[in-house]
PDB file of C-alpha atoms in Angstrom:
ATOM      1  CA  MET V1114     -44.085 -27.181   4.251  1.00  0.00           C
ATOM      2  CA  LYS V1115     -40.284 -27.261   4.259  1.00  0.00           C
ATOM      3  CA  LEU V1116     -38.652 -27.983   0.902  1.00  0.00           C
ATOM      4  CA  LEU V1117     -35.130 -28.692  -0.300  1.00  0.00           C
ATOM      5  CA  LEU V1118     -34.449 -28.144  -4.012  1.00  0.00           C
ATOM      6  CA  LEU V1119     -31.469 -29.658  -5.834  1.00  0.00           C
ATOM      7  CA  ASP V1120     -30.770 -28.376  -9.351  1.00  0.00           C
ATOM      8  CA  ASP V1121     -27.434 -27.550 -10.966  1.00  0.00           C
ATOM      9  CA  HIS V1122     -28.911 -24.887 -13.259  1.00  0.00           C
ATOM     10  CA  HIS V1123     -28.552 -21.810 -11.061  1.00  0.00           C
ATOM     11  CA  LEU V1124     -30.998 -19.554 -12.865  1.00  0.00           C
ATOM     12  CA  PHE V1125     -33.749 -22.170 -12.776  1.00  0.00           C
ATOM     13  CA  GLY V1126     -32.972 -23.198  -9.204  1.00  0.00           C
ATOM     14  CA  GLN V1127     -32.865 -19.704  -7.764  1.00  0.00           C
ATOM     15  CA  SER V1128     -35.985 -18.651  -9.684  1.00  0.00           C
ATOM     16  CA  LEU V1129     -37.965 -21.678  -8.518  1.00  0.00           C
ATOM     17  CA  LYS V1130     -36.809 -21.153  -4.930  1.00  0.00           C
ATOM     18  CA  CYS V1131     -38.176 -17.591  -5.012  1.00  0.00           C
ATOM     19  CA  LEU V1132     -41.437 -18.713  -6.618  1.00  0.00           C
ATOM     20  CA  LEU V1133     -41.964 -21.464  -4.064  1.00  0.00           C
ATOM     21  CA  GLU V1134     -41.197 -19.186  -1.119  1.00  0.00           C
ATOM     22  CA  ASP V1135     -43.983 -16.877  -2.331  1.00  0.00           C
ATOM     23  CA  GLN V1136     -46.566 -19.676  -2.256  1.00  0.00           C
ATOM     24  CA  ALA V1137     -49.012 -20.085   0.608  1.00  0.00           C
ATOM     25  CA  GLY V1138     -48.147 -23.159   2.610  1.00  0.00           C
ATOM     26  CA  VAL V1139     -44.395 -23.035   1.945  1.00  0.00           C
ATOM     27  CA  ASP V1140     -42.535 -22.143   5.138  1.00  0.00           C
ATOM     28  CA  LEU V1141     -39.040 -22.777   3.795  1.00  0.00           C
ATOM     29  CA  CYS V1142     -37.369 -23.602   0.490  1.00  0.00           C
ATOM     30  CA  ASP V1143     -33.638 -24.196   0.626  1.00  0.00           C
ATOM     31  CA  TYR V1144     -31.730 -24.453  -2.643  1.00  0.00           C
ATOM     32  CA  VAL V1145     -28.467 -26.287  -3.375  1.00  0.00           C
ATOM     33  CA  ASP V1146     -26.710 -26.882  -6.678  1.00  0.00           C
ATOM     34  CA  GLY V1147     -24.624 -30.008  -6.071  1.00  0.00           C
ATOM     35  CA  PRO V1148     -24.817 -33.549  -4.671  1.00  0.00           C
ATOM     36  CA  GLN V1149     -22.581 -33.050  -1.633  1.00  0.00           C
ATOM     37  CA  ALA V1150     -24.306 -29.825  -0.626  1.00  0.00           C
ATOM     38  CA  PHE V1151     -27.614 -31.667  -0.978  1.00  0.00           C
ATOM     39  CA  LEU V1152     -26.543 -34.555   1.262  1.00  0.00           C
ATOM     40  CA  ASP V1153     -25.068 -32.139   3.813  1.00  0.00           C
ATOM     41  CA  GLN V1154     -28.276 -30.093   3.917  1.00  0.00           C
ATOM     42  CA  VAL V1155     -30.468 -33.195   4.300  1.00  0.00           C
ATOM     43  CA  GLY V1156     -28.388 -34.033   7.371  1.00  0.00           C
ATOM     44  CA  ARG V1157     -28.866 -30.570   8.888  1.00  0.00           C
ATOM     45  CA  GLN V1158     -32.586 -29.986   8.476  1.00  0.00           C
ATOM     46  CA  ASP V1159     -35.795 -32.021   8.493  1.00  0.00           C
ATOM     47  CA  TYR V1160     -37.678 -31.414   5.252  1.00  0.00           C
ATOM     48  CA  ASP V1161     -41.194 -32.374   4.231  1.00  0.00           C
ATOM     49  CA  ILE V1162     -40.255 -32.912   0.565  1.00  0.00           C
ATOM     50  CA  LEU V1163     -37.018 -33.159  -1.411  1.00  0.00           C
ATOM     51  CA  LEU V1164     -37.163 -31.830  -4.990  1.00  0.00           C
ATOM     52  CA  VAL V1165     -34.429 -33.535  -7.013  1.00  0.00           C
ATOM     53  CA  ASP V1166     -33.214 -33.112 -10.597  1.00  0.00           C
ATOM     54  CA  ILE V1167     -31.902 -36.222 -12.377  1.00  0.00           C
ATOM     55  CA  ASN V1168     -29.083 -35.046 -14.624  1.00  0.00           C
ATOM     56  CA  LEU V1169     -26.443 -33.166 -12.669  1.00  0.00           C
ATOM     57  CA  LYS V1170     -23.089 -31.826 -13.801  1.00  0.00           C
ATOM     58  CA  ALA V1171     -21.390 -34.183 -11.349  1.00  0.00           C
ATOM     59  CA  ASP V1172     -20.298 -37.782 -10.937  1.00  0.00           C
ATOM     60  CA  LEU V1173     -23.550 -38.568  -9.132  1.00  0.00           C
ATOM     61  CA  THR V1174     -27.025 -38.403 -10.664  1.00  0.00           C
ATOM     62  CA  GLY V1175     -30.244 -37.654  -8.851  1.00  0.00           C
ATOM     63  CA  PHE V1176     -30.949 -41.385  -8.899  1.00  0.00           C
ATOM     64  CA  ASP V1177     -27.635 -42.078  -7.136  1.00  0.00           C
ATOM     65  CA  LEU V1178     -28.546 -39.622  -4.394  1.00  0.00           C
ATOM     66  CA  ILE V1179     -31.996 -41.145  -3.942  1.00  0.00           C
ATOM     67  CA  ARG V1180     -30.464 -44.616  -3.612  1.00  0.00           C
ATOM     68  CA  GLN V1181     -28.024 -43.265  -1.037  1.00  0.00           C
ATOM     69  CA  LEU V1182     -30.799 -41.719   1.046  1.00  0.00           C
ATOM     70  CA  ARG V1183     -32.952 -44.830   0.908  1.00  0.00           C
ATOM     71  CA  ASP V1184     -29.955 -47.012   1.832  1.00  0.00           C
ATOM     72  CA  GLN V1185     -29.570 -44.769   4.899  1.00  0.00           C
ATOM     73  CA  SER V1186     -33.263 -45.354   5.729  1.00  0.00           C
ATOM     74  CA  ASN V1187     -34.149 -41.732   4.962  1.00  0.00           C
ATOM     75  CA  GLN V1188     -37.804 -41.884   3.950  1.00  0.00           C
ATOM     76  CA  THR V1189     -38.389 -38.182   3.277  1.00  0.00           C
ATOM     77  CA  PRO V1190     -40.824 -37.885   0.335  1.00  0.00           C
ATOM     78  CA  ILE V1191     -38.980 -37.217  -2.928  1.00  0.00           C
ATOM     79  CA  VAL V1192     -40.268 -35.513  -6.058  1.00  0.00           C
ATOM     80  CA  ILE V1193     -38.277 -35.748  -9.287  1.00  0.00           C
ATOM     81  CA  LEU V1194     -38.319 -32.418 -11.142  1.00  0.00           C
ATOM     82  CA  THR V1195     -36.659 -32.842 -14.528  1.00  0.00           C
ATOM     83  CA  ALA V1196     -36.596 -31.792 -18.171  1.00  0.00           C
ATOM     84  CA  TYR V1197     -36.305 -35.463 -19.182  1.00  0.00           C
ATOM     85  CA  ASP V1198     -39.659 -37.191 -18.661  1.00  0.00           C
ATOM     86  CA  LEU V1199     -38.482 -40.418 -20.302  1.00  0.00           C
ATOM     87  CA  THR V1200     -40.276 -43.695 -19.687  1.00  0.00           C
ATOM     88  CA  ASN V1201     -37.177 -45.483 -18.401  1.00  0.00           C
ATOM     89  CA  TYR V1202     -36.424 -42.602 -16.036  1.00  0.00           C
ATOM     90  CA  GLN V1203     -39.966 -42.674 -14.679  1.00  0.00           C
ATOM     91  CA  SER V1204     -39.838 -46.434 -14.229  1.00  0.00           C
ATOM     92  CA  LEU V1205     -36.555 -46.253 -12.315  1.00  0.00           C
ATOM     93  CA  ALA V1206     -37.775 -43.337 -10.205  1.00  0.00           C
ATOM     94  CA  PHE V1207     -40.842 -45.194  -8.975  1.00  0.00           C
ATOM     95  CA  ASP V1208     -38.743 -48.323  -8.397  1.00  0.00           C
ATOM     96  CA  LEU V1209     -36.660 -46.170  -6.043  1.00  0.00           C
ATOM     97  CA  GLY V1210     -39.772 -45.025  -4.200  1.00  0.00           C
ATOM     98  CA  VAL V1211     -40.265 -41.424  -5.327  1.00  0.00           C
ATOM     99  CA  GLN V1212     -43.696 -39.901  -4.780  1.00  0.00           C
ATOM    100  CA  ALA V1213     -43.976 -37.926  -8.036  1.00  0.00           C
ATOM    101  CA  PHE V1214     -42.199 -37.402 -11.341  1.00  0.00           C
ATOM    102  CA  ILE V1215     -42.790 -33.900 -12.726  1.00  0.00           C
ATOM    103  CA  HIS V1216     -41.570 -32.110 -15.860  1.00  0.00           C
ATOM    104  CA  LYS V1217     -39.908 -28.727 -15.325  1.00  0.00           C
ATOM    105  CA  SER V1218     -42.388 -27.040 -17.670  1.00  0.00           C
ATOM    106  CA  VAL V1219     -45.081 -27.398 -14.987  1.00  0.00           C
ATOM    107  CA  GLU V1220     -46.963 -24.270 -13.907  1.00  0.00           C
ATOM    108  CA  ILE V1221     -46.213 -23.171 -10.337  1.00  0.00           C
ATOM    109  CA  SER V1222     -49.865 -23.584  -9.289  1.00  0.00           C
ATOM    110  CA  ASP V1223     -49.919 -27.156 -10.605  1.00  0.00           C
ATOM    111  CA  LEU V1224     -46.586 -27.888  -8.928  1.00  0.00           C
ATOM    112  CA  MET V1225     -47.947 -26.650  -5.605  1.00  0.00           C
ATOM    113  CA  ASP V1226     -51.080 -28.791  -5.979  1.00  0.00           C
ATOM    114  CA  ARG V1227     -48.889 -31.846  -6.528  1.00  0.00           C
ATOM    115  CA  LEU V1228     -46.584 -31.019  -3.620  1.00  0.00           C
ATOM    116  CA  ILE V1229     -49.597 -30.710  -1.322  1.00  0.00           C
ATOM    117  CA  GLU V1230     -50.770 -34.159  -2.466  1.00  0.00           C
ATOM    118  CA  VAL V1231     -47.300 -35.593  -1.829  1.00  0.00           C
ATOM    119  CA  GLN V1232     -47.269 -34.027   1.630  1.00  0.00           C
ATOM    120  CA  LYS V1233     -50.517 -35.897   2.313  1.00  0.00           C
ATOM    121  CA  GLY V1234     -48.692 -39.129   1.588  1.00  0.00           C
ATOM    122  CA  ARG V1235     -49.929 -39.825  -1.921  1.00  0.00           C
ATOM    123  CA  VAL V1236     -47.933 -41.249  -4.821  1.00  0.00           C
ATOM    124  CA  LEU V1237     -49.088 -39.233  -7.802  1.00  0.00           C
ATOM    125  CA  THR V1238     -48.215 -41.340 -10.814  1.00  0.00           C
ATOM    126  CA  ALA V1239     -48.193 -45.079 -11.228  1.00  0.00           C
ATOM    127  CA  LYS V1240     -45.004 -46.671 -12.496  1.00  0.00           C
ATOM    128  CA  PRO V1241     -45.205 -46.821 -16.310  1.00  0.00           C
ATOM    129  CA  SER V1242     -45.283 -50.287 -17.763  1.00  0.00           C
ATOM    130  CA  MET V1243     -42.372 -51.347 -19.945  1.00  0.00           C
ATOM    131  CA  VAL V1244     -43.720 -53.700 -22.606  1.00  0.00           C
ATOM    132  CA  ASP V1245     -41.056 -56.100 -23.904  1.00  0.00           C
ATOM    133  CA  PRO V1246     -38.061 -53.892 -22.998  1.00  0.00           C
ATOM    134  CA  LEU V1247     -34.776 -54.025 -24.875  1.00  0.00           C
ATOM    135  CA  THR V1248     -32.153 -56.392 -23.482  1.00  0.00           C
ATOM    136  CA  PRO V1249     -28.752 -55.047 -22.333  1.00  0.00           C
ATOM    137  CA  ARG V1250     -27.179 -56.527 -25.494  1.00  0.00           C
ATOM    138  CA  GLU V1251     -29.761 -54.866 -27.732  1.00  0.00           C
ATOM    139  CA  ILE V1252     -29.170 -51.529 -26.020  1.00  0.00           C
ATOM    140  CA  GLU V1253     -25.410 -51.951 -26.506  1.00  0.00           C
ATOM    141  CA  ILE V1254     -25.848 -52.698 -30.212  1.00  0.00           C
ATOM    142  CA  LEU V1255     -28.194 -49.772 -30.717  1.00  0.00           C
ATOM    143  CA  GLN V1256     -25.830 -47.385 -28.956  1.00  0.00           C
ATOM    144  CA  LYS V1257     -22.910 -48.438 -31.146  1.00  0.00           C
ATOM    145  CA  LEU V1258     -24.879 -48.095 -34.365  1.00  0.00           C
ATOM    146  CA  VAL V1259     -26.315 -44.670 -33.552  1.00  0.00           C
ATOM    147  CA  GLN V1260     -22.805 -43.486 -32.627  1.00  0.00           C
ATOM    148  CA  GLY V1261     -21.792 -44.123 -36.238  1.00  0.00           C
ATOM    149  CA  GLN V1262     -20.230 -47.580 -36.167  1.00  0.00           C
ATOM    150  CA  SER V1263     -20.963 -49.815 -39.145  1.00  0.00           C
ATOM    151  CA  LYS V1264     -22.748 -53.104 -38.540  1.00  0.00           C
ATOM    152  CA  LYS V1265     -19.517 -54.938 -39.362  1.00  0.00           C
ATOM    153  CA  GLU V1266     -17.507 -52.837 -36.879  1.00  0.00           C
ATOM    154  CA  ALA V1267     -20.123 -53.284 -34.147  1.00  0.00           C
ATOM    155  CA  ALA V1268     -20.238 -57.054 -34.692  1.00  0.00           C
ATOM    156  CA  LEU V1269     -16.439 -57.339 -34.510  1.00  0.00           C
ATOM    157  CA  GLU V1270     -16.258 -55.248 -31.359  1.00  0.00           C
ATOM    158  CA  LEU V1271     -19.005 -57.295 -29.689  1.00  0.00           C
ATOM    159  CA  PHE V1272     -17.503 -60.638 -30.816  1.00  0.00           C
ATOM    160  CA  ILE V1273     -20.672 -61.697 -32.612  1.00  0.00           C
ATOM    161  CA  SER V1274     -21.382 -62.527 -36.244  1.00  0.00           C
ATOM    162  CA  GLU V1275     -23.034 -60.017 -38.538  1.00  0.00           C
ATOM    163  CA  ARG V1276     -25.963 -62.438 -38.864  1.00  0.00           C
ATOM    164  CA  THR V1277     -26.416 -62.382 -35.063  1.00  0.00           C
ATOM    165  CA  LEU V1278     -26.218 -58.597 -35.080  1.00  0.00           C
ATOM    166  CA  TYR V1279     -28.903 -58.418 -37.796  1.00  0.00           C
ATOM    167  CA  ASN V1280     -31.113 -60.713 -35.701  1.00  0.00           C
ATOM    168  CA  HIS V1281     -30.671 -58.391 -32.710  1.00  0.00           C
ATOM    169  CA  LEU V1282     -31.432 -55.387 -34.906  1.00  0.00           C
ATOM    170  CA  ALA V1283     -34.635 -56.996 -36.192  1.00  0.00           C
ATOM    171  CA  SER V1284     -35.673 -57.611 -32.575  1.00  0.00           C
ATOM    172  CA  ILE V1285     -34.881 -53.994 -31.669  1.00  0.00           C
ATOM    173  CA  TYR V1286     -36.996 -52.656 -34.550  1.00  0.00           C
ATOM    174  CA  ALA V1287     -39.892 -54.949 -33.609  1.00  0.00           C
ATOM    175  CA  LYS V1288     -39.836 -53.991 -29.927  1.00  0.00           C
ATOM    176  CA  LEU V1289     -39.627 -50.258 -30.681  1.00  0.00           C
ATOM    177  CA  GLY V1290     -42.174 -50.453 -33.497  1.00  0.00           C
ATOM    178  CA  VAL V1291     -39.839 -48.823 -36.043  1.00  0.00           C
ATOM    179  CA  ASN V1292     -38.506 -49.571 -39.524  1.00  0.00           C
ATOM    180  CA  ASN V1293     -35.013 -48.075 -39.631  1.00  0.00           C
ATOM    181  CA  LEU V1294     -32.094 -46.898 -37.506  1.00  0.00           C
ATOM    182  CA  LEU V1295     -33.148 -43.234 -37.444  1.00  0.00           C
ATOM    183  CA  GLU V1296     -36.608 -44.147 -36.163  1.00  0.00           C
ATOM    184  CA  ALA V1297     -35.021 -46.535 -33.663  1.00  0.00           C
ATOM    185  CA  TYR V1298     -32.755 -43.742 -32.418  1.00  0.00           C
ATOM    186  CA  ASN V1299     -35.658 -41.328 -31.946  1.00  0.00           C
ATOM    187  CA  GLN V1300     -37.806 -43.908 -30.168  1.00  0.00           C
ATOM    188  CA  ALA V1301     -34.910 -45.048 -27.974  1.00  0.00           C
ATOM    189  CA  MET V1302     -34.318 -41.421 -26.966  1.00  0.00           C
ATOM    190  CA  ALA V1303     -37.992 -41.004 -26.079  1.00  0.00           C
ATOM    191  CA  LEU V1304     -37.931 -44.155 -23.954  1.00  0.00           C
ATOM    192  CA  GLY V1305     -34.664 -43.303 -22.226  1.00  0.00           C
ATOM    193  CA  TYR V1306     -32.515 -46.107 -23.657  1.00  0.00           C
ATOM    194  CA  ILE V1307     -30.119 -43.495 -25.018  1.00  0.00           C
ATOM    195  CA  GLU V1308     -29.426 -40.603 -22.680  1.00  0.00           C
ATOM    196  CA  PRO V1309     -29.718 -37.058 -24.040  1.00  0.00           C
ATOM    197  CA  LYS V1310     -26.484 -35.110 -24.321  1.00  0.00           C
ATOM    198  CA  LEU V1311     -26.372 -32.388 -21.668  1.00  0.00           C
TER     199      LEU V1311
END
């Protein structure tokens, strides 16, 4: 199979390229470290699978690149390979039509098994269900509070009353199954509502 790997962490990217090239069944593994190089390479060569990281040190994310390819009717199978296996990320990935969502801690033998399945045309993981997701307003409130704003400051900035903010906060706690702001922060991180700092 012919693979194209996009990852902006050079040591990881180069190491994985070498590992993949040593695997039976891999004829080619090209490696690029940025969005434009990725798009250019996709235009030059026909690949069996594109391996894409999500968080890139660039204006575009892996999701942006996938949208761009799909908008151009490029249907090459895509595998997300990321350190952030968050529920929201997985949900968005499968909405965009990726074939697999894999954590970077995967063993090379397991990765190869999954790539072979993808090459056969299989989607490896069902889209995770989001039960009663947070609303955009609730996410906005949560982000402001975990960044250190007081409830009064957040309410003023959002042009809502403190009572309304408390109602939103009660809804947030109920949906996340938590009892305080620290627990809400940790759960929101796990679900992908608040992006990890790179």
